[in-house]
Amino acid sequence: MKPLEDYLVVDFSQFLSGPSASLRLADMGARVIKIERTGTGDICRTLYTSNVVMNGESSVFHAINRNKESFEVDLKNEEDCKMVRDLLRKADVMIHNFRPGVMERLGFDYATVQQLNKSIIYAELSGYGTDGEGKGKPGQDLLLQSATGLTWLTGNAGSPVAMGLSIVDMLAGSHLAQGILACLFRRLTIANDNDGAGEGALVQVSMIESAYDFQFETITTFMNDGGELPERTIQNNANAYLGAPYGIYKTANGFIALAMGSIPVLSSLLGCKAMEGYTEPAEAFDKRDEIKAILAEHLQTGTTESWLEVLEPADIWCSDVLNWNQLMEHEGFKALNMIQEVEMIDGYRYETTRCPIRIDGDLLVSSKGSPKLGQDNENIINQFVTVKSNVDG
């Protein structure tokens, strides 16, 4: 039995951040019902980050909405809203990531939903929080990376560089899932102590706060280093604070990643005479650009495999740099069984990643793919909606 079986999650969220939170809950056994707009559904169905079309819809949607159900409704229609209220009365968790004020206008704000269900965990995710001048701005990943300092940590010195993933979306979704799980645990604890009387909660996460938290290590250093801005190296940068050799370097036939290490030890192992003069530990920081330049030139004289054969036995932290084709063929990747095949209601099958969490040694997998828009309406109505939806909130 998965940990969240018998828990019901009603998910109004769209795009990546909110759905990534409900995906993790679904992976752990929760029943997740997506509330989708009549006709169009989750905007992510047509949000193409590439030209990959899967079964008529975006690959992004299929990746992040597997193992969920779809309830197609018009939230501007009162009869449909009554059906959703019936559903919320039975729900354990509600999630949304609309901009501040939207749910109040629709009549599904926290205060209103709590009147329907006192024990519900109401989780909302926003771009910039509910207060302040940014609260109405779109919570888009690139914009949040740019507004929070993240783009000055990636890439070589010079222009700001964004990460190649929607990292802020995923971080915020992870934080939201953590908050939900904590409140579910508290509710269960209180219910056990009070003869079944659980307690609801309001969980709030903003993408901007998640992006700030992501930088806790670097911001702490900055705040305690006299306000000195982090400086990326001119070449082979991988961390704005760490000294040489930390970075990724080109070899004769590929690339090699080097983490922290003693410059004199590296010089000896690699046979790099040009680095022999750097004997003081502080030089790895003070002269890291010139050391990296020397190292970058030297590593191109040998193959990745030849360097690894020298460095790994000496317990130097290093690695081959794999692309996805190489990764899929790597025995270490295969051993983890990270890929699962899922199937949609119409028989369409696709491969995607699985949940990274194991519980009691078991993988959290499911063969259920993403839902067609509105495919679960009949079943949800029959199971949750009061006859003629006469009970109004």
Coordinates of C-alpha atoms in Angstrom, one line a residue:
M1 CA 0.0 0.0 0.0
K2 CA 1.4 3.4 -0.9
P3 CA 1.5 6.0 1.8
L4 CA -1.2 8.4 0.5
E5 CA -3.7 5.9 -0.7
D6 CA -7.3 6.9 0.2
Y7 CA -6.3 10.6 0.2
L8 CA -8.1 12.8 -2.4
V9 CA -6.4 15.8 -4.0
V10 CA -8.4 18.3 -6.0
D11 CA -5.9 20.2 -8.2
F12 CA -6.8 23.5 -9.9
S13 CA -3.2 24.2 -10.9
Q14 CA -1.8 24.6 -14.4
F15 CA 1.6 24.8 -16.1
L16 CA 4.5 23.2 -14.1
S17 CA 4.8 24.3 -10.5
G18 CA 1.5 23.3 -9.0
P19 CA 1.1 20.1 -11.2
S20 CA 4.6 19.0 -10.1
A21 CA 3.4 19.1 -6.5
S22 CA 0.3 17.0 -7.2
L23 CA 2.4 14.6 -9.3
R24 CA 4.5 13.8 -6.3
L25 CA 1.4 13.2 -4.2
A26 CA 0.0 11.0 -7.0
D27 CA 3.2 9.0 -7.1
M28 CA 2.8 8.4 -3.3
G29 CA -0.7 7.0 -3.8
A30 CA -3.0 10.0 -3.6
R31 CA -6.0 10.2 -6.0
V32 CA -5.5 13.5 -7.9
I33 CA -8.3 15.0 -9.8
K34 CA -7.4 17.9 -12.1
I35 CA -10.0 20.6 -12.4
E36 CA -9.7 21.7 -16.1
R37 CA -11.3 24.5 -18.1
T38 CA -14.0 23.5 -20.5
G39 CA -12.7 23.2 -24.0
T40 CA -9.1 24.0 -23.4
G41 CA -8.1 22.3 -20.2
D42 CA -4.8 22.9 -18.5
I43 CA -2.9 25.5 -20.6
C44 CA 0.1 23.1 -20.4
R45 CA -1.7 20.8 -22.9
T46 CA -0.7 23.2 -25.6
L47 CA 2.5 24.7 -24.0
Y48 CA 5.2 23.4 -26.4
T49 CA 8.7 23.8 -25.1
S50 CA 9.8 21.8 -28.1
N51 CA 8.2 20.6 -31.3
V52 CA 7.5 17.2 -29.7
V53 CA 3.8 16.3 -30.0
M54 CA 2.6 13.3 -28.1
N55 CA -0.9 12.0 -28.9
G56 CA -1.9 15.5 -30.0
E57 CA -0.7 17.4 -27.0
S58 CA 2.5 18.8 -25.4
S59 CA 5.1 16.5 -24.1
V60 CA 5.3 18.7 -21.0
F61 CA 1.7 18.0 -20.1
H62 CA 2.2 14.2 -20.4
A63 CA 5.4 14.3 -18.4
I64 CA 3.9 16.1 -15.4
N65 CA 0.3 15.0 -15.3
R66 CA 0.6 11.2 -15.5
N67 CA -1.4 9.2 -12.9
K68 CA -4.1 11.9 -12.6
E69 CA -7.8 12.2 -13.5
S70 CA -9.4 15.1 -15.4
F71 CA -12.6 16.8 -14.4
E72 CA -13.7 19.3 -17.2
V73 CA -15.8 22.2 -15.8
D74 CA -16.6 25.8 -16.4
L75 CA -15.9 27.7 -13.2
K76 CA -18.0 30.6 -14.5
N77 CA -21.0 28.3 -14.6
E78 CA -22.8 28.0 -11.2
E79 CA -24.0 24.4 -11.8
D80 CA -20.4 23.3 -12.5
C81 CA -19.2 25.2 -9.4
K82 CA -21.7 23.4 -7.3
M83 CA -20.3 20.1 -8.5
V84 CA -16.8 21.2 -7.6
R85 CA -18.0 22.3 -4.2
D86 CA -19.4 18.8 -3.7
L87 CA -16.0 17.4 -4.6
L88 CA -14.2 19.7 -2.2
R89 CA -16.4 18.5 0.6
K90 CA -14.8 15.1 0.3
A91 CA -11.2 16.3 -0.5
D92 CA -8.2 16.1 1.8
V93 CA -6.1 18.6 -0.2
M94 CA -6.9 21.4 -2.6
I95 CA -4.1 22.9 -4.8
H96 CA -4.1 26.0 -7.0
N97 CA -1.6 28.3 -8.6
F98 CA -3.7 31.2 -9.9
R99 CA -2.6 34.7 -9.3
P100 CA -3.7 36.4 -6.1
G101 CA -7.4 37.4 -6.3
V102 CA -8.5 34.9 -8.9
M103 CA -9.9 32.3 -6.5
E104 CA -11.7 34.9 -4.5
R105 CA -13.5 36.0 -7.6
L106 CA -14.4 32.4 -8.5
G107 CA -15.5 31.7 -4.9
F108 CA -12.9 29.1 -4.1
D109 CA -10.7 31.1 -1.8
Y110 CA -9.4 29.5 1.5
A111 CA -12.1 31.0 3.7
T112 CA -14.9 29.9 1.5
V113 CA -13.5 26.4 1.0
Q114 CA -12.8 26.0 4.7
Q115 CA -16.6 26.5 5.3
L116 CA -17.2 23.5 3.1
N117 CA -14.5 21.4 4.6
K118 CA -12.9 22.3 7.9
S119 CA -10.2 19.7 7.7
I120 CA -9.0 20.4 4.1
I121 CA -5.3 21.3 3.4
Y122 CA -5.6 24.3 1.1
A123 CA -2.3 24.8 -0.8
E124 CA -1.7 27.8 -3.0
L125 CA 1.4 28.6 -5.1
S126 CA 2.1 32.0 -6.5
G127 CA 4.8 33.7 -8.4
Y128 CA 5.6 36.6 -6.0
G129 CA 3.4 35.9 -3.0
T130 CA 0.2 37.6 -1.9
D131 CA 1.6 40.9 -0.8
G132 CA 3.9 43.4 -2.3
E133 CA 4.3 45.0 -5.7
G134 CA 5.0 41.8 -7.6
K135 CA 1.9 39.9 -6.6
G136 CA 0.2 40.4 -9.9
K137 CA 3.1 39.5 -12.1
P138 CA 3.3 36.3 -14.0
G139 CA 5.1 33.5 -12.2
Q140 CA 7.3 32.4 -15.1
D141 CA 10.5 30.5 -14.5
L142 CA 13.0 32.6 -16.6
L143 CA 11.6 35.8 -15.1
L144 CA 12.0 34.4 -11.6
Q145 CA 15.5 33.2 -12.2
S146 CA 16.4 36.7 -13.5
A147 CA 14.8 38.5 -10.6
T148 CA 16.4 36.5 -7.8
G149 CA 20.1 36.5 -8.7
L150 CA 20.2 32.9 -10.0
T151 CA 21.5 34.0 -13.4
W152 CA 24.7 35.4 -12.0
L153 CA 25.8 32.0 -10.6
T154 CA 25.6 29.9 -13.8
G155 CA 28.0 30.0 -16.8
N156 CA 31.3 31.8 -17.2
A157 CA 31.9 35.3 -16.1
G158 CA 30.3 38.0 -18.2
S159 CA 26.6 38.0 -19.1
P160 CA 24.0 36.4 -16.8
V161 CA 23.1 32.9 -17.8
A162 CA 19.8 31.1 -17.1
M163 CA 19.7 27.4 -16.0
G164 CA 18.5 25.0 -18.7
L165 CA 15.6 23.7 -16.7
S166 CA 12.5 25.3 -15.2
I167 CA 14.2 25.0 -11.9
V168 CA 12.1 27.5 -9.9
D169 CA 8.9 25.9 -11.0
M170 CA 10.1 22.5 -9.8
L171 CA 11.5 23.9 -6.5
A172 CA 8.3 25.7 -5.7
G173 CA 6.3 22.5 -6.4
S174 CA 8.6 20.5 -4.2
H175 CA 8.2 23.0 -1.4
L176 CA 4.4 22.9 -1.8
A177 CA 4.3 19.1 -1.6
Q178 CA 6.5 19.3 1.6
G179 CA 4.1 21.7 3.2
I180 CA 1.1 19.6 2.3
L181 CA 2.6 16.5 3.7
A182 CA 3.6 18.2 6.9
C183 CA 0.0 19.5 7.4
L184 CA -1.5 16.1 6.6
F185 CA 0.7 14.6 9.3
R186 CA -0.3 17.3 11.8
R187 CA -4.0 16.7 10.9
L188 CA -3.6 13.0 11.5
T189 CA -1.8 13.5 14.8
I190 CA -4.5 15.9 16.0
A191 CA -7.2 13.6 14.9
N192 CA -5.7 10.7 16.8
D193 CA -5.6 12.9 19.9
N194 CA -9.1 14.3 19.5
D195 CA -11.2 11.3 18.6
G196 CA -11.1 11.9 14.8
A197 CA -11.4 15.7 14.8
G198 CA -8.7 16.7 12.3
E199 CA -7.4 20.2 11.5
G200 CA -7.1 21.9 8.2
A201 CA -4.4 24.3 7.1
L202 CA -3.4 27.0 4.6
V203 CA -0.1 26.2 2.9
Q204 CA 1.4 29.1 0.9
V205 CA 4.5 28.9 -1.3
S206 CA 5.8 31.5 -3.8
M207 CA 8.2 30.9 -6.6
I208 CA 10.3 33.9 -5.6
E209 CA 10.8 32.6 -2.0
S210 CA 11.7 29.2 -3.3
A211 CA 14.3 30.7 -5.6
Y212 CA 15.7 32.6 -2.6
D213 CA 15.8 29.5 -0.5
F214 CA 17.5 27.6 -3.3
Q215 CA 20.5 30.0 -2.8
F216 CA 20.7 29.6 1.0
E217 CA 24.3 28.6 0.8
T218 CA 25.5 31.4 -1.5
I219 CA 23.3 34.1 0.1
T220 CA 24.6 33.2 3.5
T221 CA 28.2 33.5 2.2
F222 CA 27.4 36.9 0.6
M223 CA 25.7 38.2 3.8
N224 CA 28.7 37.3 5.9
D225 CA 31.4 38.2 3.4
G226 CA 31.1 42.0 3.6
G227 CA 28.6 42.1 0.7
E228 CA 31.1 41.0 -1.8
L229 CA 29.3 39.8 -5.0
P230 CA 30.2 36.2 -6.1
E231 CA 32.5 36.1 -9.1
R232 CA 32.3 33.4 -11.7
T233 CA 35.6 32.3 -13.3
I234 CA 36.3 33.4 -16.9
Q235 CA 36.3 29.9 -18.1
N236 CA 35.2 26.4 -16.9
N237 CA 32.9 28.0 -14.2
A238 CA 30.7 25.6 -12.2
N239 CA 30.5 27.4 -8.9
A240 CA 31.0 31.1 -8.3
Y241 CA 32.6 30.6 -4.9
L242 CA 34.7 27.4 -5.3
G243 CA 38.3 27.5 -6.3
A244 CA 40.2 25.7 -9.0
P245 CA 39.9 23.0 -10.3
Y246 CA 36.1 23.0 -9.9
G247 CA 34.6 22.9 -13.4
I248 CA 34.0 21.0 -16.6
Y249 CA 36.9 20.7 -19.1
K250 CA 37.2 19.6 -22.7
T251 CA 39.4 16.6 -23.4
A252 CA 40.7 15.1 -26.6
N253 CA 37.4 13.2 -27.2
G254 CA 34.8 14.6 -24.8
F255 CA 34.6 16.4 -21.4
I256 CA 35.6 15.7 -17.8
A257 CA 34.2 17.2 -14.6
L258 CA 36.5 17.9 -11.7
A259 CA 35.3 18.8 -8.3
M260 CA 37.4 20.0 -5.3
G261 CA 41.0 18.8 -5.2
S262 CA 44.6 19.7 -4.3
I263 CA 46.3 21.6 -7.1
P264 CA 49.8 20.0 -6.4
V265 CA 48.2 16.5 -6.3
L266 CA 46.4 17.1 -9.6
S267 CA 49.6 18.5 -11.1
S268 CA 51.5 15.4 -10.2
L269 CA 48.8 12.9 -11.3
L270 CA 48.2 14.6 -14.6
G271 CA 51.8 15.3 -15.3
C272 CA 51.1 19.0 -15.7
K273 CA 54.4 20.8 -15.1
A274 CA 52.8 24.2 -15.7
M275 CA 50.8 23.8 -12.5
E276 CA 53.7 22.7 -10.3
G277 CA 54.3 26.3 -9.1
Y278 CA 50.9 26.6 -7.4
T279 CA 51.7 25.1 -4.0
E280 CA 49.7 27.3 -1.6
P281 CA 46.1 26.3 -0.9
A282 CA 44.9 29.9 -1.1
E283 CA 46.1 30.1 -4.8
A284 CA 43.3 27.7 -5.8
F285 CA 41.0 30.7 -5.1
D286 CA 43.2 33.7 -5.6
K287 CA 44.6 32.5 -8.9
R288 CA 41.8 30.2 -10.0
D289 CA 41.4 31.7 -13.5
E290 CA 45.0 31.2 -14.5
I291 CA 45.1 27.7 -12.9
K292 CA 42.0 26.7 -14.8
A293 CA 43.4 28.1 -18.1
I294 CA 46.5 25.9 -17.7
L295 CA 44.4 22.9 -16.7
A296 CA 42.0 23.4 -19.6
E297 CA 44.8 23.4 -22.1
H298 CA 46.5 20.3 -20.6
L299 CA 43.4 18.1 -20.4
Q300 CA 42.9 18.4 -24.1
T301 CA 46.1 16.4 -24.6
G302 CA 44.4 13.2 -23.4
T303 CA 41.1 11.4 -23.6
T304 CA 38.4 11.4 -20.9
E305 CA 39.0 7.7 -20.3
S306 CA 42.8 8.1 -19.9
W307 CA 42.3 10.9 -17.3
L308 CA 39.7 9.0 -15.4
E309 CA 42.0 5.9 -15.2
V310 CA 44.6 8.1 -13.5
L311 CA 42.3 10.2 -11.2
E312 CA 39.7 7.7 -10.0
P313 CA 42.1 5.3 -8.4
A314 CA 43.7 8.3 -6.5
D315 CA 40.2 9.1 -5.1
I316 CA 40.0 12.4 -7.0
W317 CA 36.4 13.5 -7.4
C318 CA 35.9 13.4 -11.2
S319 CA 33.4 12.2 -13.7
D320 CA 32.7 11.7 -17.4
V321 CA 30.2 14.2 -18.8
L322 CA 27.3 12.3 -20.4
N323 CA 24.7 13.4 -22.8
W324 CA 21.3 11.7 -22.8
N325 CA 22.2 9.1 -25.4
Q326 CA 25.2 8.1 -23.4
L327 CA 23.2 8.2 -20.2
M328 CA 20.6 5.8 -21.5
E329 CA 23.3 3.3 -22.3
H330 CA 25.1 3.7 -19.0
E331 CA 24.9 0.6 -16.7
G332 CA 24.4 2.8 -13.6
F333 CA 21.4 4.4 -15.2
K334 CA 19.9 1.2 -16.3
A335 CA 20.3 -0.3 -12.8
L336 CA 18.1 2.4 -11.3
N337 CA 15.1 1.6 -13.5
M338 CA 14.3 5.4 -13.7
I339 CA 12.2 5.0 -16.8
Q340 CA 8.6 3.6 -16.7
E341 CA 6.1 3.1 -19.5
V342 CA 2.6 4.5 -18.9
E343 CA -0.6 4.1 -20.9
M344 CA -3.4 6.6 -21.6
I345 CA -7.1 5.7 -21.7
D346 CA -7.0 5.5 -25.5
G347 CA -4.1 3.0 -25.5
Y348 CA -1.4 5.5 -26.3
R349 CA 1.8 4.5 -24.5
Y350 CA 4.8 6.6 -23.7
E351 CA 8.0 6.4 -21.6
T352 CA 8.7 8.9 -18.9
T353 CA 10.6 9.1 -15.6
R354 CA 9.4 7.5 -12.3
C355 CA 9.2 9.0 -8.9
P356 CA 12.7 9.1 -7.3
I357 CA 11.4 8.0 -3.9
R358 CA 11.6 4.4 -2.6
I359 CA 9.6 3.3 0.4
D360 CA 10.4 0.1 2.2
G361 CA 12.6 -0.7 -0.7
D362 CA 9.8 -0.5 -3.2
L363 CA 9.7 1.9 -6.2
L364 CA 6.7 4.2 -6.5
V365 CA 5.5 3.5 -10.0
S366 CA 2.2 3.5 -11.9
S367 CA 1.3 2.5 -15.4
K368 CA -1.4 5.2 -15.6
G369 CA -0.6 8.0 -18.1
S370 CA -2.0 11.5 -18.4
P371 CA -5.7 12.0 -18.7
K372 CA -7.7 13.1 -21.8
L373 CA -9.5 16.3 -21.1
G374 CA -12.7 15.5 -19.1
Q375 CA -12.2 11.7 -19.4
D376 CA -13.2 11.2 -15.7
N377 CA -16.3 13.5 -15.5
E378 CA -18.9 10.8 -15.5
N379 CA -17.2 8.7 -12.8
I380 CA -16.5 11.8 -10.6
I381 CA -20.0 13.1 -10.9
N382 CA -21.5 9.7 -10.0
Q383 CA -19.2 9.3 -7.0
F384 CA -19.0 12.8 -5.5
V385 CA -21.8 15.1 -6.7
T386 CA -25.0 15.5 -4.7
V387 CA -28.1 14.7 -6.6
K388 CA -28.9 17.8 -8.8
S389 CA -26.1 19.5 -6.8
N390 CA -28.7 21.0 -4.5
V391 CA -26.4 21.5 -1.6
D392 CA -24.9 24.9 -1.9
G393 CA -21.8 26.2 -0.2

